[in-house]
Tab-separated table of C-alpha atoms in Angstrom:
chain	number	residue	atom	x	y	z
A	1	MET	CA	168.130	113.953	194.570
A	2	LYS	CA	165.801	113.987	197.600
A	3	ALA	CA	162.713	113.705	195.095
A	4	MET	CA	164.336	110.894	193.228
A	5	LYS	CA	164.940	109.005	196.503
A	6	LYS	CA	161.266	109.587	197.541
A	7	SER	CA	160.169	108.632	194.102
A	8	PHE	CA	162.085	105.255	194.360
A	9	LYS	CA	160.788	104.661	197.773
A	10	ALA	CA	157.236	105.231	196.674
A	11	THR	CA	157.597	102.933	193.713
A	12	ILE	CA	158.867	100.184	195.966
A	13	SER	CA	156.258	100.518	198.511
A	14	ASN	CA	153.646	100.690	195.843
A	15	LEU	CA	155.047	97.514	194.416
A	16	ILE	CA	154.869	95.713	197.997
A	17	VAL	CA	151.368	96.802	198.716
A	18	ALA	CA	150.291	95.773	195.177
A	19	LEU	CA	151.841	92.351	195.814
A	20	ILE	CA	149.922	92.131	199.117
A	21	TYR	CA	146.739	93.166	197.480
A	22	THR	CA	147.429	90.813	194.664
A	23	VAL	CA	147.809	87.815	196.933
A	24	VAL	CA	144.576	88.685	198.844
A	25	ILE	CA	142.683	88.889	195.459
A	26	VAL	CA	144.025	85.696	194.172
A	27	LEU	CA	143.390	84.035	197.323
A	28	LEU	CA	139.832	85.390	197.196
A	29	ILE	CA	139.287	84.317	193.645
A	30	TYR	CA	140.405	80.876	194.486
A	31	VAL	CA	138.097	80.558	197.382
A	32	ILE	CA	135.152	81.997	195.437
A	33	PHE	CA	135.605	80.439	192.008
A	34	GLY	CA	138.276	77.577	192.767
A	35	ASN	CA	135.716	74.951	191.944
A	36	GLN	CA	134.621	76.454	188.763
A	37	ILE	CA	138.169	77.250	187.582
A	38	SER	CA	139.049	73.374	188.264
A	39	VAL	CA	136.034	72.224	186.283
A	40	ALA	CA	136.737	74.715	183.411
A	41	MET	CA	140.367	73.490	183.227
A	42	ALA	CA	139.508	70.128	183.356
A	43	LEU	CA	136.895	70.701	180.501
A	44	VAL	CA	139.683	72.201	178.286
A	45	ASN	CA	141.901	69.525	179.078
A	46	THR	CA	139.445	66.906	177.896
A	47	ILE	CA	139.474	68.691	174.470
A	48	SER	CA	143.146	68.776	174.512
A	49	ILE	CA	145.505	66.092	172.919
A	50	ASP	CA	149.273	65.488	173.497
A	51	LYS	CA	150.762	66.393	170.212
A	52	THR	CA	154.200	65.489	171.188
A	53	GLN	CA	155.625	62.539	169.271
A	54	LYS	CA	154.366	59.174	171.006
A	55	VAL	CA	156.888	56.325	170.791
A	56	VAL	CA	154.980	53.459	168.878
A	57	GLU	CA	155.730	49.991	170.372
A	58	GLU	CA	156.222	47.519	167.586
A	59	THR	CA	153.132	45.284	166.879
A	60	LYS	CA	154.069	41.640	167.835
A	61	LEU	CA	152.160	38.540	167.529
A	62	ASP	CA	151.959	36.245	170.808
A	63	LEU	CA	151.658	32.958	169.214
A	64	ASN	CA	150.816	31.130	172.343
A	65	ASN	CA	147.752	33.237	173.166
A	66	MET	CA	146.986	34.261	169.457
A	67	LYS	CA	146.874	37.562	170.283
A	68	LEU	CA	148.901	40.839	169.143
A	69	ILE	CA	151.036	42.726	171.569
A	70	ASN	CA	150.625	46.376	170.983
A	71	TYR	CA	147.941	46.884	168.539
A	72	PRO	CA	148.311	49.479	165.798
A	73	GLU	CA	146.932	52.839	166.290
A	74	TYR	CA	143.455	53.474	164.558
A	75	GLY	CA	143.869	55.071	161.142
A	76	THR	CA	147.463	53.901	160.721
A	77	GLN	CA	148.931	51.702	157.959
A	78	TYR	CA	150.068	48.376	159.611
A	79	GLY	CA	150.572	46.242	156.249
A	80	ARG	CA	149.889	45.605	152.686
A	81	LEU	CA	147.208	43.398	151.211
A	82	ILE	CA	148.237	41.777	147.795
A	83	ILE	CA	146.490	39.829	145.302
A	84	GLU	CA	149.027	38.924	142.576
A	85	SER	CA	146.411	37.259	140.327
A	86	VAL	CA	144.667	40.635	139.789
A	87	ASP	CA	147.385	42.794	140.265
A	88	ILE	CA	146.351	44.511	143.637
A	89	ASP	CA	148.866	45.810	145.992
A	90	LEU	CA	147.470	48.180	148.366
A	91	PRO	CA	148.543	49.658	151.964
A	92	LEU	CA	146.245	48.121	154.715
A	93	TYR	CA	145.173	50.524	157.343
A	94	PHE	CA	143.416	49.829	160.762
A	95	GLY	CA	139.922	51.283	160.655
A	96	ASP	CA	137.443	51.543	157.575
A	97	THR	CA	136.033	55.144	157.586
A	98	LEU	CA	135.687	56.734	154.186
A	99	SER	CA	138.671	58.703	154.746
A	100	ILE	CA	140.986	55.741	155.459
A	101	LEU	CA	139.358	53.833	152.504
A	102	SER	CA	140.375	56.623	150.184
A	103	LYS	CA	144.123	55.842	151.205
A	104	GLY	CA	143.981	52.049	150.639
A	105	ILE	CA	142.255	48.929	152.251
A	106	GLY	CA	140.515	49.421	155.548
A	107	HIS	CA	140.454	46.664	158.340
A	108	SER	CA	137.388	46.902	160.344
A	109	SER	CA	138.155	47.690	163.713
A	110	GLY	CA	135.494	45.163	165.159
A	111	SER	CA	137.376	42.254	163.708
A	112	TYR	CA	140.438	40.145	164.286
A	113	PHE	CA	143.839	41.089	163.167
A	114	PRO	CA	145.888	38.512	160.956
A	115	GLY	CA	147.303	35.827	163.004
A	116	GLU	CA	144.735	36.226	165.745
A	117	GLY	CA	142.788	33.066	164.618
A	118	GLY	CA	139.340	34.947	163.776
A	119	SER	CA	137.374	36.756	161.131
A	120	ILE	CA	139.178	39.486	159.354
A	121	LEU	CA	136.969	41.947	157.786
A	122	CYS	CA	138.628	44.370	155.260
A	123	ALA	CA	137.127	46.811	152.721
A	124	GLY	CA	138.097	48.581	149.601
A	125	HIS	CA	136.727	51.021	147.115
A	126	ASN	CA	135.810	49.622	143.662
A	127	TYR	CA	137.645	52.517	142.009
A	128	ARG	CA	140.492	51.949	139.669
A	129	GLY	CA	143.814	52.012	141.632
A	130	TYR	CA	141.987	50.282	144.584
A	131	ILE	CA	140.146	46.987	144.338
A	132	TYR	CA	138.211	47.527	141.192
A	133	ASP	CA	139.450	44.046	139.983
A	134	LEU	CA	138.417	42.049	142.919
A	135	TYR	CA	135.428	40.734	140.812
A	136	GLU	CA	138.021	38.838	138.665
A	137	THR	CA	139.391	36.802	141.417
A	138	LYS	CA	138.576	33.086	141.292
A	139	ASN	CA	138.530	30.546	144.003
A	140	GLY	CA	141.860	29.245	144.707
A	141	ASP	CA	143.555	32.741	144.295
A	142	ILE	CA	145.941	33.946	147.191
A	143	ILE	CA	145.330	36.987	149.052
A	144	THR	CA	148.608	37.842	151.035
A	145	ILE	CA	148.688	40.194	154.037
A	146	GLU	CA	152.054	41.490	154.984
A	147	THR	CA	152.576	43.031	158.215
A	148	ASN	CA	155.718	43.987	160.407
A	149	TYR	CA	154.965	40.990	162.740
A	150	GLY	CA	154.470	38.479	159.792
A	151	THR	CA	153.057	37.660	156.351
A	152	PHE	CA	149.960	35.626	155.925
A	153	ASN	CA	148.573	33.919	153.053
A	154	TYR	CA	144.725	33.407	152.392
A	155	GLU	CA	143.205	31.101	149.565
A	156	ILE	CA	139.798	32.233	148.273
A	157	TYR	CA	137.032	29.630	148.630
A	158	ASP	CA	134.081	31.589	148.023
A	159	SER	CA	132.620	34.842	146.961
A	160	GLN	CA	129.116	36.279	146.990
A	161	ILE	CA	127.046	39.451	146.637
A	162	ILE	CA	125.198	40.542	149.578
A	163	LYS	CA	123.056	43.391	150.551
A	164	GLU	CA	124.856	46.080	152.827
A	165	THR	CA	122.469	45.107	155.657
A	166	GLU	CA	123.276	41.302	155.638
A	167	LEU	CA	125.734	41.612	158.620
A	168	ASP	CA	125.231	37.894	158.929
A	169	LYS	CA	126.964	37.153	155.913
A	170	VAL	CA	130.090	38.473	157.234
A	171	PRO	CA	130.220	37.137	160.649
A	172	ILE	CA	132.853	37.786	163.111
A	173	GLN	CA	134.078	34.518	164.982
A	174	LYS	CA	137.085	33.215	166.735
A	175	GLU	CA	136.983	29.755	165.742
A	176	LYS	CA	138.733	29.898	162.234
A	177	GLU	CA	141.027	32.438	160.785
A	178	ILE	CA	139.051	33.708	157.701
A	179	LEU	CA	139.631	36.770	155.581
A	180	MET	CA	136.465	38.648	154.374
A	181	LEU	CA	137.445	41.320	151.704
A	182	TYR	CA	134.520	43.248	150.091
A	183	THR	CA	133.875	46.094	147.831
A	184	CYS	CA	130.758	47.854	146.516
A	185	TYR	CA	128.677	46.248	144.106
A	186	PRO	CA	127.715	46.689	141.254
A	187	LEU	CA	130.787	47.794	139.450
A	188	ASP	CA	129.059	50.532	137.595
A	189	ALA	CA	126.739	51.673	140.308
A	190	ILE	CA	126.211	55.272	140.643
A	191	GLY	CA	125.483	56.836	144.212
A	192	HIS	CA	125.804	55.199	147.355
A	193	PRO	CA	125.594	51.262	146.433
A	194	THR	CA	123.516	49.248	148.751
A	195	GLU	CA	125.135	45.971	147.812
A	196	ARG	CA	128.784	44.514	148.527
A	197	PHE	CA	130.831	41.995	146.630
A	198	VAL	CA	132.730	39.705	149.223
A	199	VAL	CA	135.402	37.200	148.882
A	200	TYR	CA	135.987	34.727	151.709
A	201	ALA	CA	139.639	33.357	152.029
A	202	ASN	CA	140.925	30.686	154.425
A	203	LEU	CA	144.352	31.136	156.191
A	204	VAL	CA	146.789	28.594	154.384
A	205	GLU	CA	150.098	29.845	155.566
B	1	MET	CA	139.805	105.041	209.867
B	2	LYS	CA	140.907	107.007	206.992
B	3	LYS	CA	143.432	104.215	206.290
B	4	PHE	CA	141.158	101.760	206.379
B	5	ILE	CA	138.770	103.594	203.833
B	6	SER	CA	141.807	104.089	201.574
B	7	MET	CA	142.572	100.478	201.552
B	8	LEU	CA	138.980	99.268	201.003
B	9	PHE	CA	138.535	101.784	198.218
B	10	THR	CA	141.993	100.802	196.610
B	11	PHE	CA	140.982	97.140	196.913
B	12	ILE	CA	137.649	97.869	195.141
B	13	LEU	CA	139.333	100.070	192.468
B	14	ILE	CA	141.644	97.179	191.726
B	15	LEU	CA	138.817	94.787	191.068
B	16	LEU	CA	137.082	97.300	188.939
B	17	VAL	CA	140.105	98.049	186.787
B	18	LEU	CA	140.557	94.378	186.405
B	19	LEU	CA	137.069	93.705	185.270
B	20	THR	CA	137.012	96.495	182.955
B	21	THR	CA	140.199	95.440	181.415
B	22	ILE	CA	138.928	91.859	180.768
B	23	LEU	CA	135.673	93.220	179.240
B	24	LEU	CA	137.296	95.832	177.065
B	25	ILE	CA	139.797	93.213	175.906
B	26	SER	CA	137.184	90.606	175.371
B	27	LYS	CA	134.830	93.290	173.445
B	28	SER	CA	137.722	94.288	171.142
B	29	THR	CA	138.992	90.677	170.301
B	30	ILE	CA	136.807	87.615	170.776
B	31	LEU	CA	133.490	89.241	171.131
B	32	ASN	CA	134.300	91.203	167.953
B	33	GLU	CA	132.984	89.969	164.590
B	34	SER	CA	135.455	91.933	162.430
B	35	TYR	CA	138.478	90.739	164.709
B	36	ILE	CA	137.206	87.133	164.310
B	37	LEU	CA	136.942	87.454	160.453
B	38	LYS	CA	140.246	89.027	160.166
B	39	GLN	CA	141.755	85.990	162.204
B	40	ILE	CA	139.880	83.657	160.064
B	41	GLU	CA	141.353	85.345	157.007
B	42	GLU	CA	144.950	85.455	158.705
B	43	GLU	CA	144.776	81.612	159.309
B	44	ALA	CA	143.837	80.831	155.699
B	45	TYR	CA	140.848	78.974	157.335
B	46	TYR	CA	138.783	79.233	154.179
B	47	ASP	CA	141.592	77.210	152.152
B	48	LYS	CA	142.103	74.777	155.012
B	49	VAL	CA	138.246	74.082	154.849
B	50	ALA	CA	138.247	73.748	151.211
B	51	GLU	CA	140.992	71.294	151.498
B	52	ASN	CA	139.180	69.357	154.120
B	53	LEU	CA	136.040	69.513	151.651
B	54	ARG	CA	138.210	68.138	148.975
B	55	GLU	CA	139.182	65.100	151.299
B	56	SER	CA	135.793	64.357	152.401
B	57	PHE	CA	134.282	64.865	148.813
B	58	LYS	CA	136.802	62.501	147.528
B	59	SER	CA	136.083	59.731	150.064
B	60	ASN	CA	132.351	59.766	149.079
B	61	ILE	CA	133.191	60.048	145.360
B	62	LEU	CA	135.428	57.027	145.326
B	63	GLN	CA	132.429	54.837	146.173
B	64	SER	CA	129.958	56.493	144.011
B	65	GLY	CA	130.997	55.485	140.466
B	66	LEU	CA	131.827	59.002	139.589
B	67	GLU	CA	135.232	60.250	138.626
B	68	GLU	CA	137.662	61.393	141.391
B	69	GLU	CA	138.372	64.424	139.334
B	70	PHE	CA	134.820	65.790	139.745
B	71	VAL	CA	135.753	66.755	143.046
B	72	GLU	CA	137.083	70.014	141.791
B	73	GLU	CA	133.844	71.032	140.235
B	74	LEU	CA	132.185	70.811	143.573
B	75	ILE	CA	134.758	73.095	145.311
B	76	ASP	CA	133.538	76.811	145.139
B	77	GLU	CA	136.071	78.778	147.159
B	78	GLU	CA	134.029	81.894	147.206
B	79	LYS	CA	130.905	80.079	148.395
B	80	ILE	CA	132.910	78.486	151.232
B	81	LYS	CA	133.974	81.870	152.181
B	82	ASN	CA	130.656	83.491	152.034
B	83	ASP	CA	129.014	80.730	153.897
B	84	ILE	CA	131.862	80.957	156.631
B	85	ASN	CA	131.431	84.606	156.966
B	86	GLY	CA	127.667	84.383	156.916
B	87	LEU	CA	127.804	81.947	159.777
B	88	VAL	CA	130.143	84.248	161.819
B	89	ASN	CA	127.786	87.115	161.009
B	90	SER	CA	124.852	85.208	162.165
B	91	ILE	CA	126.458	84.300	165.521
B	92	TYR	CA	127.471	87.913	166.234
B	93	ASN	CA	124.344	89.506	165.173
B	94	ASN	CA	121.968	86.629	166.491
B	95	THR	CA	120.481	86.172	162.896
B	96	ASP	CA	119.806	83.015	160.881
B	97	TYR	CA	121.867	81.863	158.232
B	98	ASN	CA	121.024	79.064	155.926
B	99	ILE	CA	123.843	77.164	154.236
B	100	GLU	CA	122.546	76.423	150.706
B	101	THR	CA	123.571	73.320	149.119
B	102	GLU	CA	121.299	73.533	145.880
B	103	SER	CA	124.241	74.316	143.822
B	104	ILE	CA	126.237	71.203	144.878
B	105	VAL	CA	122.988	69.071	144.317
B	106	GLU	CA	122.641	70.643	140.692
B	107	LYS	CA	126.153	69.863	139.867
B	108	LEU	CA	125.833	66.173	140.990
B	109	ASP	CA	122.475	65.826	139.328
B	110	GLY	CA	124.152	67.158	136.121
B	111	GLU	CA	127.093	64.995	136.320
B	112	ILE	CA	125.083	61.734	137.233
B	113	GLU	CA	122.690	62.526	134.169
B	114	ARG	CA	125.735	62.951	132.057
B	115	VAL	CA	127.292	59.441	133.150
B	116	LEU	CA	123.985	57.621	132.810
B	117	ASP	CA	123.413	58.990	129.400
B	118	SER	CA	126.740	58.278	128.347
B	119	ARG	CA	126.236	54.374	129.649
B	120	GLY	CA	122.718	54.309	128.116
B	121	SER	CA	121.494	53.087	131.593
B	122	VAL	CA	118.139	53.032	132.744
B	123	LEU	CA	117.372	53.988	136.371
B	124	THR	CA	115.688	51.401	138.503
B	125	ASP	CA	114.022	52.483	141.838
B	126	ASP	CA	117.014	51.138	143.731
B	127	ALA	CA	119.471	53.027	141.691
B	128	GLN	CA	117.607	56.035	142.148
B	129	GLU	CA	117.321	55.661	145.917
B	130	SER	CA	121.110	54.960	146.102
B	131	ILE	CA	121.798	58.262	143.926
B	132	ASP	CA	119.450	60.205	146.296
B	133	ARG	CA	121.443	58.873	149.340
B	134	PHE	CA	124.505	59.950	147.800
B	135	ILE	CA	123.491	63.434	147.155
B	136	LYS	CA	122.048	63.967	150.355
B	137	ALA	CA	125.445	62.680	151.839
B	138	MET	CA	127.488	64.952	149.827
B	139	SER	CA	125.245	67.663	150.841
B	140	ASN	CA	125.595	67.000	154.326
B	141	VAL	CA	129.295	66.663	153.976
B	142	TYR	CA	129.338	70.173	152.900
B	143	VAL	CA	127.162	71.686	155.476
B	144	ASN	CA	128.902	69.559	158.318
B	145	GLU	CA	132.345	70.915	156.854
B	146	ILE	CA	131.301	74.668	157.417
B	147	VAL	CA	129.091	74.272	160.486
B	148	LEU	CA	131.335	71.690	162.344
B	149	ILE	CA	128.411	70.553	164.756
B	150	GLU	CA	124.690	71.126	164.041
B	151	GLY	CA	123.218	73.447	166.436
B	152	SER	CA	126.890	74.671	167.724
B	153	GLN	CA	126.240	78.088	166.199
B	154	ASP	CA	122.792	78.410	167.982
B	155	VAL	CA	124.454	77.718	171.381
B	156	LEU	CA	127.295	80.432	170.606
B	157	LYS	CA	124.549	82.844	169.126
B	158	ASN	CA	122.715	82.770	172.411
B	159	ILE	CA	125.874	83.343	174.512
B	160	VAL	CA	127.290	86.058	172.320
B	161	SER	CA	123.930	87.980	171.880
B	162	VAL	CA	123.378	87.942	175.774
B	163	ILE	CA	127.097	89.260	176.419
B	164	ASN	CA	126.942	91.738	173.749
B	165	GLU	CA	123.635	93.054	174.680
B	166	TYR	CA	124.956	94.094	178.084
B	167	ILE	CA	128.816	94.605	177.870
B	168	ASN	CA	128.447	98.242	176.681
B	169	ILE	CA	126.426	99.244	179.712
B	170	VAL	CA	128.453	97.304	182.020
B	171	ILE	CA	131.700	98.850	180.705
B	172	ILE	CA	130.181	102.245	181.104
B	173	ILE	CA	128.910	101.606	184.686
B	174	LEU	CA	132.345	100.280	185.631
B	175	ILE	CA	134.262	103.278	184.007
B	176	VAL	CA	132.038	105.696	186.274
B	177	ALA	CA	132.602	103.478	189.071
B	178	ILE	CA	136.381	103.874	188.598
B	179	VAL	CA	136.373	107.488	188.254
B	180	VAL	CA	134.287	107.900	191.264
B	181	PHE	CA	136.473	105.681	193.400
B	182	ALA	CA	139.529	107.298	192.101
B	183	VAL	CA	138.442	110.869	192.887
B	184	LEU	CA	137.188	109.745	196.363
B	185	LEU	CA	140.818	107.983	197.009
B	186	ALA	CA	142.518	111.122	195.576
B	187	LEU	CA	140.306	113.280	198.147
B	188	VAL	CA	141.107	110.779	200.911
B	189	ASN	CA	144.871	110.573	200.478
B	190	ARG	CA	145.565	113.971	198.907
B	191	ASN	CA	148.051	112.274	196.429
B	192	ILE	CA	147.733	110.030	193.198
B	193	LYS	CA	150.234	107.084	194.920
B	194	PHE	CA	147.147	104.855	195.208
B	195	LEU	CA	146.963	104.838	191.101
B	196	GLY	CA	150.520	103.133	191.400
B	197	LYS	CA	149.183	100.495	193.633
B	198	VAL	CA	146.133	99.813	191.485
B	199	LEU	CA	148.028	99.528	188.367
B	200	PHE	CA	150.832	97.252	189.788
B	201	ALA	CA	148.376	94.893	191.340
B	202	ASN	CA	146.552	94.719	188.029
B	203	ALA	CA	149.731	93.791	186.335
B	204	PHE	CA	150.524	91.273	188.838
B	205	ILE	CA	146.902	89.791	188.834
B	206	ILE	CA	146.943	89.549	184.979
B	207	PHE	CA	150.433	88.326	184.765
B	208	PHE	CA	149.656	85.346	187.450
B	209	GLY	CA	146.556	84.449	185.694
B	210	TYR	CA	148.602	84.215	182.368
B	211	ILE	CA	150.989	82.146	184.009
B	212	PHE	CA	148.478	79.914	185.693
B	213	ILE	CA	146.432	79.319	182.432
B	214	ASN	CA	149.509	78.735	180.539
B	215	TRP	CA	150.640	76.224	183.184
B	216	ASN	CA	147.680	74.211	183.427
B	217	ILE	CA	146.403	74.397	179.860
B	218	ASN	CA	148.466	73.836	176.688
B	219	VAL	CA	146.418	75.837	174.168
B	220	ASN	CA	148.156	74.588	171.080
B	221	ASN	CA	146.922	71.076	172.155
B	222	ILE	CA	143.229	71.676	172.012
B	223	LEU	CA	141.444	69.517	169.441
B	224	MET	CA	138.137	70.603	168.778
B	225	PHE	CA	135.991	69.402	165.722
B	226	THR	CA	138.640	69.436	162.876
B	227	GLU	CA	142.428	70.152	162.964
B	228	SER	CA	142.014	73.266	161.019
B	229	PHE	CA	139.362	74.564	163.224
B	230	SER	CA	141.522	73.519	166.203
B	231	THR	CA	144.663	75.226	164.958
B	232	MET	CA	142.632	78.501	164.205
B	233	LEU	CA	141.070	78.382	167.652
B	234	SER	CA	144.368	77.771	169.426
B	235	ASN	CA	145.919	80.642	167.705
B	236	ILE	CA	143.094	82.974	168.501
B	237	ILE	CA	143.211	82.011	172.233
B	238	SER	CA	146.834	82.358	172.269
B	239	LYS	CA	146.532	85.998	170.748
B	240	TYR	CA	143.801	86.855	173.154
B	241	MET	CA	146.126	85.775	175.832
B	242	ASN	CA	148.914	87.842	174.548
B	243	VAL	CA	146.832	90.734	174.678
B	244	TYR	CA	146.522	90.454	178.453
B	245	LEU	CA	150.347	89.812	178.854
B	246	TYR	CA	150.836	93.263	176.911
B	247	VAL	CA	148.404	94.909	178.997
B	248	ALA	CA	150.085	93.827	182.169
B	249	ILE	CA	153.245	95.308	180.958
B	250	LEU	CA	151.757	98.396	180.261
B	251	TYR	CA	149.970	98.625	183.560
B	252	PHE	CA	153.356	97.874	185.042
B	253	VAL	CA	155.293	100.645	183.217
B	254	ILE	CA	152.430	102.949	183.801
B	255	GLY	CA	152.529	102.154	187.390
B	256	ILE	CA	156.171	102.877	187.776
B	257	VAL	CA	155.754	106.272	185.949
B	258	VAL	CA	152.750	107.043	188.610
B	259	SER	CA	154.595	106.114	191.313
B	260	ILE	CA	157.716	108.324	190.339
B	261	LEU	CA	155.354	111.179	189.789
B	262	SER	CA	153.649	110.846	193.132
B	263	GLY	CA	156.992	110.617	194.754
B	264	ILE	CA	158.040	114.000	193.038
B	265	LEU	CA	154.789	115.510	193.947
B	266	GLY	CA	154.955	114.402	197.487
B	267	GLU	CA	158.468	115.578	197.741
B	268	ARG	CA	157.308	119.179	196.260
B	269	LYS	CA	154.418	119.326	198.666
B	270	SER	CA	156.448	118.603	201.749
B	271	SER	CA	159.446	121.059	200.791
B	272	LYS	CA	156.595	123.792	200.232
B	273	HIS	CA	155.378	123.091	203.933
């Protein structure tokens, strides 16, 4: 009984002393390595993302300022692009990386959104199931962009073949709402084509 | 004076045990090639890389004029596994590993030739250049998916090789120091009560560190290179952290046993007197 009591006492005293040592050592570590620890934590947190589901605010168009309220997130689908005359109906994504283009039409992040009154630059693969038939379109055909904030109709008025480096042929401006939709050219090219087939369309509705 | 020496030695012993624990856990986990390879296997990382490659190849194939289905011809799961293992091996053994893309280039060349023959096309200089660019891009896609960031393995190689070069000798020195200080403390105190303090203090410090890191960093949210790599990295870090938690619990339990034993031994000694 006495031994048990002594053992209990020894354990408790050890725990208390160990706690004191812990506090001293933790404080010591904090004083010596505090800055380095903070930097390391900050570094790790910069490569961390919040995976909790974010509430996505609905995209709206401010008609007075011709500007979107709550832009869609990069890489997400925000509408559909339809060309009835050649049977094209594809999801429209914000962004135009190869991975986005493999899902549908990509909207270049450096251009304006439908309704904002400027150049809208969109791209798609010339693969079947994508915009393979874009070459079949004619002047006067209608390209429709359906978004959750409105539907926009554009009438094709021109098309041309350009070099991939001829960026002046797809100018980004804010004076007039123009949709420029392009795909790789020539149609049967093998490899990384260096030309693009672009159709130009004016906003009509 | 005796009390002060005892306190100082206990303090040093706590630090020595803590450092040894960290080094031993790291040596048997993140600094151990077999452990990492086992984690990669368990996380099905090879399959995830193959899936990512499928997507990346598809993205490039869609603009190339080749059939989408040809992607499957380019996916060689055995090669992916060998390349990842080779890369890990090169990091842990400080050797060079070259990811060969010759087989991908050959397959692409063969398919392009077949398509061109079937069309009866004649290659112009521009067309050849465009094909070369495409093949180069596809090779880069493969290498980037395996290596993730060019040069990253060299940085890791340098860190791991330096640590592995000295870790064994450091651990031996630490263990010798632990034994020396433990013997000295046993002689000074004439009991083993100090062992309980050392183990409890280590359990508390490790537990505090575990809570502190988990409080400040959400390991599951780490995003580095690709999603599959991030998931694997998060899981490896979580497992690494959990080992510390188990060791803290083990130290705590052994601390209780040692404290009880020292109490019993102390009682026996005093009843003899």
